[in-house]
CSV table of C-alpha atoms and ligand atoms in Angstrom, one decimal:
chain,number,residue,atom,x,y,z
A,1,UNK,CA,-13.3,63.9,-92.9
A,2,UNK,CA,-16.1,66.3,-94.0
A,3,UNK,CA,-18.6,63.5,-95.3
A,4,UNK,CA,-21.4,62.6,-92.9
A,5,UNK,CA,-22.4,58.9,-93.3
A,6,UNK,CA,-25.4,56.9,-92.2
A,7,UNK,CA,-25.6,53.2,-92.0
A,8,UNK,CA,-28.8,51.4,-91.8
A,9,UNK,CA,-28.6,47.8,-90.5
A,10,UNK,CA,-26.1,46.5,-87.8
A,11,UNK,CA,-26.3,42.7,-88.3
A,12,UNK,CA,-23.2,40.5,-88.7
A,13,UNK,CA,-21.9,42.6,-91.5
A,14,UNK,CA,-23.2,46.1,-90.8
A,15,UNK,CA,-21.6,46.3,-87.4
A,16,UNK,CA,-18.1,45.7,-88.7
A,17,UNK,CA,-18.7,48.1,-91.7
A,18,UNK,CA,-19.8,50.8,-89.3
A,19,UNK,CA,-16.8,50.3,-87.0
A,20,UNK,CA,-14.4,50.8,-90.0
A,21,UNK,CA,-16.2,54.0,-91.0
A,22,UNK,CA,-15.7,55.3,-87.5
A,23,UNK,CA,-12.0,54.2,-87.5
A,24,UNK,CA,-11.6,56.1,-90.8
A,25,UNK,CA,-12.9,59.3,-89.1
A,26,UNK,CA,-16.3,59.7,-90.7
A,27,UNK,CA,-19.1,61.3,-88.8
A,28,UNK,CA,-21.5,58.4,-88.5
A,29,UNK,CA,-25.2,58.0,-87.7
A,30,UNK,CA,-26.5,54.5,-87.2
A,31,UNK,CA,-30.0,52.8,-87.3
A,32,UNK,CA,-30.9,49.3,-86.4
A,33,UNK,CA,-34.3,47.8,-85.7
A,34,UNK,CA,-32.8,46.2,-82.6
A,35,UNK,CA,-31.0,49.3,-81.2
A,36,UNK,CA,-29.0,47.2,-78.6
A,37,UNK,CA,-26.7,46.1,-81.4
A,38,UNK,CA,-25.5,49.7,-81.7
A,39,UNK,CA,-24.1,49.9,-78.2
A,40,UNK,CA,-20.4,49.5,-78.8
A,41,UNK,CA,-20.5,51.8,-81.9
A,42,UNK,CA,-22.2,54.6,-79.8
A,43,UNK,CA,-19.4,54.1,-77.3
A,44,UNK,CA,-17.0,54.7,-80.1
A,45,UNK,CA,-18.7,58.0,-81.2
A,46,UNK,CA,-21.7,57.0,-83.6
A,47,UNK,CA,-25.0,58.8,-83.3
A,48,UNK,CA,-27.8,56.3,-82.7
A,49,UNK,CA,-31.0,57.2,-84.5
A,50,UNK,CA,-34.4,55.8,-83.5
A,51,UNK,CA,-35.8,55.7,-87.1
A,52,UNK,CA,-34.2,55.3,-90.5
A,53,UNK,CA,-35.4,58.8,-91.4
A,54,UNK,CA,-33.7,60.3,-88.4
A,55,UNK,CA,-30.5,58.5,-89.3
A,56,UNK,CA,-30.2,60.0,-92.7
A,57,UNK,CA,-31.1,63.6,-91.7
A,58,UNK,CA,-27.5,65.1,-92.2
A,59,UNK,CA,-25.9,62.3,-94.3
A,60,UNK,CA,-24.4,62.9,-97.7
A,61,UNK,CA,-23.9,59.1,-98.1
A,62,UNK,CA,-26.3,56.4,-96.8
A,63,UNK,CA,-25.3,52.8,-96.7
A,64,UNK,CA,-27.8,50.0,-96.0
A,65,UNK,CA,-26.8,46.4,-95.0
A,66,UNK,CA,-30.1,44.5,-94.4
A,67,UNK,CA,-31.3,41.0,-94.6
A,68,UNK,CA,-33.3,40.9,-97.9
A,69,UNK,CA,-35.7,42.7,-100.2
A,70,UNK,CA,-38.4,43.0,-97.5
A,71,UNK,CA,-36.0,44.5,-95.0
A,72,UNK,CA,-34.6,46.9,-97.5
A,73,UNK,CA,-38.1,47.9,-98.6
A,74,UNK,CA,-39.1,48.5,-94.9
A,75,UNK,CA,-36.1,50.5,-94.0
A,76,UNK,CA,-36.1,52.7,-97.1
A,77,UNK,CA,-39.8,53.1,-97.8
A,78,UNK,CA,-41.7,52.0,-94.8
A,79,UNK,CA,-42.9,53.9,-91.8
A,80,UNK,CA,-40.3,56.6,-91.0
A,81,UNK,CA,-38.3,55.2,-93.9
A,82,UNK,CA,-35.0,56.7,-95.0
A,83,UNK,CA,-35.9,57.6,-98.6
A,84,UNK,CA,-38.4,60.2,-97.7
A,85,UNK,CA,-35.9,62.0,-95.6
A,86,UNK,CA,-32.8,62.0,-97.8
A,87,UNK,CA,-31.8,65.3,-99.5
A,88,UNK,CA,-31.3,65.7,-103.2
A,89,UNK,CA,-28.0,64.4,-104.5
A,90,UNK,CA,-27.4,62.2,-101.5
A,91,UNK,CA,-25.7,59.0,-102.5
A,92,UNK,CA,-27.5,55.8,-101.4
A,93,UNK,CA,-25.5,52.6,-101.3
A,94,UNK,CA,-27.5,49.4,-101.1
A,95,UNK,CA,-25.0,46.8,-99.9
A,96,UNK,CA,-27.5,44.1,-98.8
A,97,UNK,CA,-27.8,41.1,-101.1
A,98,UNK,CA,-31.1,41.8,-102.7
A,99,UNK,CA,-32.8,41.0,-106.0
A,100,UNK,CA,-32.1,43.0,-109.2
A,101,UNK,CA,-35.8,43.4,-109.5
A,102,UNK,CA,-36.0,45.2,-106.1
A,103,UNK,CA,-33.0,47.4,-107.1
A,104,UNK,CA,-34.8,48.3,-110.3
A,105,UNK,CA,-37.9,49.4,-108.3
A,106,UNK,CA,-35.8,51.2,-105.7
A,107,UNK,CA,-33.7,53.0,-108.5
A,108,UNK,CA,-36.9,54.5,-109.9
A,109,UNK,CA,-37.8,55.8,-106.4
A,110,UNK,CA,-34.4,57.2,-105.7
A,111,UNK,CA,-34.4,59.1,-109.2
A,112,UNK,CA,-37.8,60.6,-108.3
A,113,UNK,CA,-36.3,61.8,-105.1
A,114,UNK,CA,-33.2,63.3,-106.8
A,115,UNK,CA,-30.8,61.0,-105.0
A,116,UNK,CA,-28.1,58.7,-106.6
A,117,UNK,CA,-28.0,55.0,-106.2
A,118,UNK,CA,-25.3,52.4,-106.2
A,119,UNK,CA,-26.0,48.8,-105.6
A,120,UNK,CA,-23.0,47.6,-103.9
A,121,UNK,CA,-23.2,44.1,-102.4
A,122,UNK,CA,-20.1,42.6,-100.9
A,123,UNK,CA,-18.1,39.4,-100.9
A,124,UNK,CA,-16.3,38.5,-97.8
A,125,UNK,CA,-18.0,37.5,-94.5
A,126,UNK,CA,-18.1,38.7,-90.9
A,127,UNK,CA,-14.2,38.6,-90.5
A,128,UNK,CA,-13.6,40.7,-93.7
A,129,UNK,CA,-16.4,43.1,-92.6
A,130,UNK,CA,-14.7,43.6,-89.2
A,131,UNK,CA,-11.2,44.0,-90.7
A,132,UNK,CA,-12.2,46.4,-93.6
A,133,UNK,CA,-11.3,43.7,-96.2
A,134,UNK,CA,-14.6,43.4,-98.1
A,135,UNK,CA,-14.9,43.4,-101.9
A,136,UNK,CA,-17.6,45.7,-103.3
A,137,UNK,CA,-19.5,44.6,-106.5
A,138,UNK,CA,-20.8,47.8,-107.9
A,139,UNK,CA,-23.6,48.8,-110.1
A,140,UNK,CA,-24.2,52.5,-111.0
A,141,UNK,CA,-22.8,55.6,-112.5
A,142,UNK,CA,-19.0,56.2,-112.6
A,143,UNK,CA,-19.3,59.7,-111.2
A,144,UNK,CA,-21.4,58.5,-108.2
A,145,UNK,CA,-19.0,55.7,-107.5
A,146,UNK,CA,-16.1,58.1,-107.6
A,147,UNK,CA,-17.8,60.4,-105.0
A,148,UNK,CA,-18.5,57.4,-102.8
A,149,UNK,CA,-15.0,55.8,-103.2
A,150,UNK,CA,-13.5,57.2,-100.0
A,151,UNK,CA,-16.3,55.8,-97.9
A,152,UNK,CA,-16.2,52.4,-99.7
A,153,UNK,CA,-12.4,52.3,-99.3
A,154,UNK,CA,-12.7,52.6,-95.6
A,155,UNK,CA,-14.5,49.1,-95.6
A,156,UNK,CA,-12.9,47.2,-98.4
A,157,UNK,CA,-9.8,45.9,-100.2
A,158,UNK,CA,-11.4,46.0,-103.6
A,159,UNK,CA,-14.0,47.9,-105.5
A,160,UNK,CA,-15.2,46.4,-108.7
A,161,UNK,CA,-17.5,48.4,-111.1
A,162,UNK,CA,-19.6,46.0,-113.0
A,163,UNK,CA,-21.9,48.3,-115.0
A,164,UNK,CA,-25.2,50.2,-114.6
A,165,UNK,CA,-27.5,50.0,-111.6
A,166,UNK,CA,-28.5,46.3,-111.0
A,167,UNK,CA,-25.1,44.8,-112.1
A,168,UNK,CA,-23.7,44.5,-108.6
A,169,UNK,CA,-26.8,42.8,-107.3
A,170,UNK,CA,-26.8,40.4,-110.2
A,171,UNK,CA,-23.1,39.5,-110.0
A,172,UNK,CA,-23.6,38.9,-106.3
A,173,UNK,CA,-26.4,36.4,-106.9
A,174,UNK,CA,-24.2,34.5,-109.5
A,175,UNK,CA,-21.4,34.4,-107.0
A,176,UNK,CA,-23.6,33.1,-104.2
A,177,UNK,CA,-25.3,30.6,-106.5
A,178,UNK,CA,-21.9,29.0,-107.1
A,179,UNK,CA,-21.2,29.1,-103.4
A,180,UNK,CA,-24.5,27.6,-102.3
A,181,UNK,CA,-24.3,24.8,-104.8
A,182,UNK,CA,-20.7,24.0,-103.7
A,183,UNK,CA,-21.7,24.1,-100.0
A,184,UNK,CA,-24.7,21.7,-100.6
A,185,UNK,CA,-22.6,19.3,-102.5
A,186,UNK,CA,-19.9,19.4,-99.9
A,187,UNK,CA,-22.5,18.5,-97.3
A,188,UNK,CA,-23.6,15.5,-99.2
A,189,UNK,CA,-20.0,14.5,-100.1
A,190,UNK,CA,-18.7,14.8,-96.4
A,191,UNK,CA,-21.6,12.8,-95.2
A,192,UNK,CA,-20.8,10.1,-97.7
A,193,UNK,CA,-17.2,10.1,-96.6
A,194,UNK,CA,-18.2,9.9,-92.9
A,195,UNK,CA,-20.5,6.9,-93.5
A,196,UNK,CA,-18.4,5.0,-95.9
A,197,UNK,CA,-15.5,4.3,-93.6
A,198,UNK,CA,-13.0,6.3,-95.6
A,199,UNK,CA,-10.3,8.2,-93.5
A,200,UNK,CA,-12.0,11.6,-93.2
A,201,UNK,CA,-8.8,13.6,-92.9
A,202,UNK,CA,-7.2,11.9,-95.9
A,203,UNK,CA,-10.3,12.3,-98.0
A,204,UNK,CA,-10.7,16.0,-97.2
A,205,UNK,CA,-7.0,16.5,-98.0
A,206,UNK,CA,-7.4,15.0,-101.4
A,207,UNK,CA,-10.5,17.2,-102.1
A,208,UNK,CA,-8.7,20.4,-100.9
A,209,UNK,CA,-5.5,19.8,-102.8
A,210,UNK,CA,-7.3,18.6,-106.0
A,211,UNK,CA,-9.6,20.2,-108.7
A,212,UNK,CA,-12.6,20.8,-106.3
A,213,UNK,CA,-10.3,22.6,-103.8
A,214,UNK,CA,-11.4,26.2,-103.1
A,215,UNK,CA,-11.2,28.7,-100.3
A,216,UNK,CA,-14.9,28.0,-99.6
A,217,UNK,CA,-14.4,24.2,-99.5
A,218,UNK,CA,-11.5,24.6,-97.0
A,219,UNK,CA,-13.3,26.9,-94.7
A,220,UNK,CA,-16.7,25.2,-94.7
A,221,UNK,CA,-15.4,21.7,-94.5
A,222,UNK,CA,-13.4,22.7,-91.4
A,223,UNK,CA,-16.6,24.0,-89.7
A,224,UNK,CA,-18.7,21.0,-90.8
A,225,UNK,CA,-16.0,18.7,-89.4
A,226,UNK,CA,-15.8,20.6,-86.1
A,227,UNK,CA,-19.7,21.0,-85.9
A,228,UNK,CA,-18.9,24.8,-85.4
A,229,UNK,CA,-22.0,26.6,-86.4
A,230,UNK,CA,-21.3,30.0,-84.8
A,231,UNK,CA,-22.5,32.6,-87.4
A,232,UNK,CA,-20.4,34.0,-90.1
A,233,UNK,CA,-23.2,33.7,-92.7
A,234,UNK,CA,-26.7,32.8,-91.5
A,235,UNK,CA,-28.1,29.7,-93.2
A,236,UNK,CA,-31.4,31.3,-94.0
A,237,UNK,CA,-29.7,34.1,-96.0
A,238,UNK,CA,-28.1,31.4,-98.3
A,239,UNK,CA,-31.6,30.0,-99.0
A,240,UNK,CA,-32.7,33.5,-99.8
A,241,UNK,CA,-29.7,34.1,-102.1
A,242,UNK,CA,-30.4,30.9,-104.1
A,243,UNK,CA,-34.1,31.8,-104.4
A,244,UNK,CA,-33.2,35.3,-105.7
A,245,UNK,CA,-30.7,33.7,-108.1
A,246,UNK,CA,-33.2,31.3,-109.4
A,247,UNK,CA,-35.7,34.2,-110.1
A,248,UNK,CA,-33.1,36.4,-111.7
A,249,UNK,CA,-31.7,33.8,-114.0
A,250,UNK,CA,-35.3,32.9,-115.1
A,251,UNK,CA,-35.4,36.4,-116.6
A,252,UNK,CA,-32.5,35.4,-118.9
A,253,UNK,CA,-34.2,32.2,-119.6
A,254,UNK,CA,-31.7,30.1,-117.6
A,255,UNK,CA,-33.2,27.5,-115.3
A,256,UNK,CA,-30.9,27.0,-112.3
A,257,UNK,CA,-31.5,23.3,-111.6
A,258,UNK,CA,-28.5,23.0,-109.4
A,259,UNK,CA,-29.6,26.0,-107.4
A,260,UNK,CA,-33.0,24.5,-107.0
A,261,UNK,CA,-31.4,21.2,-105.7
A,262,UNK,CA,-29.1,23.1,-103.3
A,263,UNK,CA,-31.9,25.3,-102.1
A,264,UNK,CA,-34.0,22.3,-101.2
A,265,UNK,CA,-31.2,21.3,-98.8
A,266,UNK,CA,-31.0,24.7,-97.2
A,267,UNK,CA,-34.9,24.9,-97.0
A,268,UNK,CA,-34.9,21.5,-95.2
A,269,UNK,CA,-32.2,22.8,-92.8
A,270,UNK,CA,-34.4,25.9,-92.2
A,271,UNK,CA,-37.4,23.7,-91.5
A,272,UNK,CA,-35.3,21.6,-89.0
A,273,UNK,CA,-34.3,24.7,-87.0
A,274,UNK,CA,-31.0,25.7,-88.5
A,275,UNK,CA,-32.1,29.0,-90.0
A,276,UNK,CA,-30.2,31.2,-87.5
A,277,UNK,CA,-27.1,29.0,-87.4
A,278,UNK,CA,-24.1,29.3,-89.8
A,279,UNK,CA,-24.8,28.0,-93.3
A,280,UNK,CA,-22.3,25.2,-92.8
A,281,UNK,CA,-25.0,23.5,-90.6
A,282,UNK,CA,-26.8,22.5,-93.8
A,283,UNK,CA,-25.0,19.1,-93.4
A,284,UNK,CA,-26.8,18.3,-90.1
A,285,UNK,CA,-30.2,17.2,-91.5
A,286,UNK,CA,-28.2,15.1,-94.1
A,287,UNK,CA,-26.1,13.5,-91.4
A,288,UNK,CA,-29.1,12.7,-89.2
A,289,UNK,CA,-31.1,11.1,-92.1
B,1,NAP,P1,-27.9,39.7,-90.3
B,1,NAP,O1,-26.9,39.5,-89.3
B,1,NAP,O2,-29.2,38.8,-90.3
B,1,NAP,O3,-28.5,41.2,-90.2
B,1,NAP,C1,-29.6,41.6,-90.9
B,1,NAP,C2,-30.0,43.0,-90.7
B,1,NAP,O4,-31.3,43.3,-91.4
B,1,NAP,C3,-30.1,43.4,-89.2
B,1,NAP,O5,-29.7,44.7,-89.0
B,1,NAP,C4,-31.6,43.2,-89.0
B,1,NAP,O6,-32.1,44.0,-87.9
B,1,NAP,C5,-32.2,43.9,-90.3
B,1,NAP,N1,-33.5,43.5,-90.6
B,1,NAP,C6,-33.9,42.2,-91.0
B,1,NAP,N2,-35.3,42.2,-91.3
B,1,NAP,C7,-35.7,43.6,-91.1
B,1,NAP,C8,-36.9,44.2,-91.1
B,1,NAP,N3,-38.0,43.6,-91.6
B,1,NAP,N4,-36.9,45.5,-90.9
B,1,NAP,C9,-35.8,46.2,-90.5
B,1,NAP,N5,-34.6,45.6,-90.4
B,1,NAP,C10,-34.6,44.3,-90.6
B,1,NAP,O7,-27.4,39.6,-91.8
B,1,NAP,P2,-25.9,39.9,-92.2
B,1,NAP,O8,-25.1,38.7,-92.2
B,1,NAP,O9,-25.3,41.2,-91.6
B,1,NAP,O10,-26.1,40.2,-93.8
B,1,NAP,C11,-26.6,41.4,-94.3
B,1,NAP,C12,-26.8,41.3,-95.8
B,1,NAP,O11,-25.4,41.1,-96.4
B,1,NAP,C13,-27.7,40.2,-96.2
B,1,NAP,O12,-28.3,40.6,-97.4
B,1,NAP,C14,-26.7,39.1,-96.6
B,1,NAP,O13,-27.2,38.2,-97.5
B,1,NAP,C15,-25.5,39.8,-97.1
B,1,NAP,N6,-24.2,39.2,-96.9
B,1,NAP,C16,-23.8,38.6,-95.8
B,1,NAP,C17,-22.6,38.0,-95.6
B,1,NAP,C18,-22.1,37.2,-94.4
B,1,NAP,O14,-21.1,36.5,-94.5
B,1,NAP,N7,-22.8,37.4,-93.3
B,1,NAP,C19,-21.6,38.1,-96.6
B,1,NAP,C20,-22.0,38.9,-97.8
B,1,NAP,C21,-23.3,39.4,-97.9
B,1,NAP,P3,-32.2,43.3,-86.4
B,1,NAP,O15,-30.8,43.4,-85.9
B,1,NAP,O16,-33.2,44.1,-85.7
B,1,NAP,O17,-32.6,41.8,-86.6
């Protein structure tokens, strides 16, 4: 493979994405604020850079997979940031779940630099990132997407082009708004089942087979029931996604009352010490009330 790729951010998702790029034969540079997380990737042939700028030195495609707007801003535009070091025509792929407002600001900066931007957040979680089965939600120009497709394909089962820059970020927030609200209502519903004396197994079977049944309800109810909060998706990231969703919908004059209610449950869980556990632990403060 001739393309040289850099990936910035080796958290739950980035580490699996990077592993699949190596598996596909791309020459890969990696950067992470906490460099220890790159150890296995370096063993498999990645070059570990000590700054974002150093990571993107030779890259024709740069992917970032970072926590939020602040992390993205820091890694792209902060001290030794990546943007200052990219060459003209480099393709930048922002895969973090960030706000469309930040994508718009970043897009202006990339244009000034002569680089090309795709916003490309993903659906799927840790397991799909590790197995190369993510779905990319893309905003950006068709020609840029075409040039980036071999790299995106190495990490995904599906690439969906939604429109101009910002469209992927917005679609991802709409998706996670619906997920966050469903998880919050499941947390309340399951606690209600547990306290009411209903047979929990039978009650969940009714829900899963009935109209509210969804892949999310099945997966998250199993974790809530087992009290398994090992991380697939950090709870604090869902609180962030709901906040960004509320802010973005407000620009379209839509007030997301259900997101607000769901976010208050996630914020409570953050305050109670569950920020760095899986999002399914949102049920615990409700259970212990
Ligand atoms: P994560 O495990 O928390 O990783 C976050 C990454 O951001 C790490 O590399 C972290 O570096 C870096 N970071 C955070 N703050 C930073 C800062 N101020 N400066 C520099 N680097 C910073 O998160 P993740 O689960 O991989 O998720 C990454 C993105 O994908 C998020 O936007 C999330 O909402 C989205 N997403 C996640 C999932 C999922 O199921 N997990 C699914 C779809 C989308 P350190 O390692 O040094 O902390």
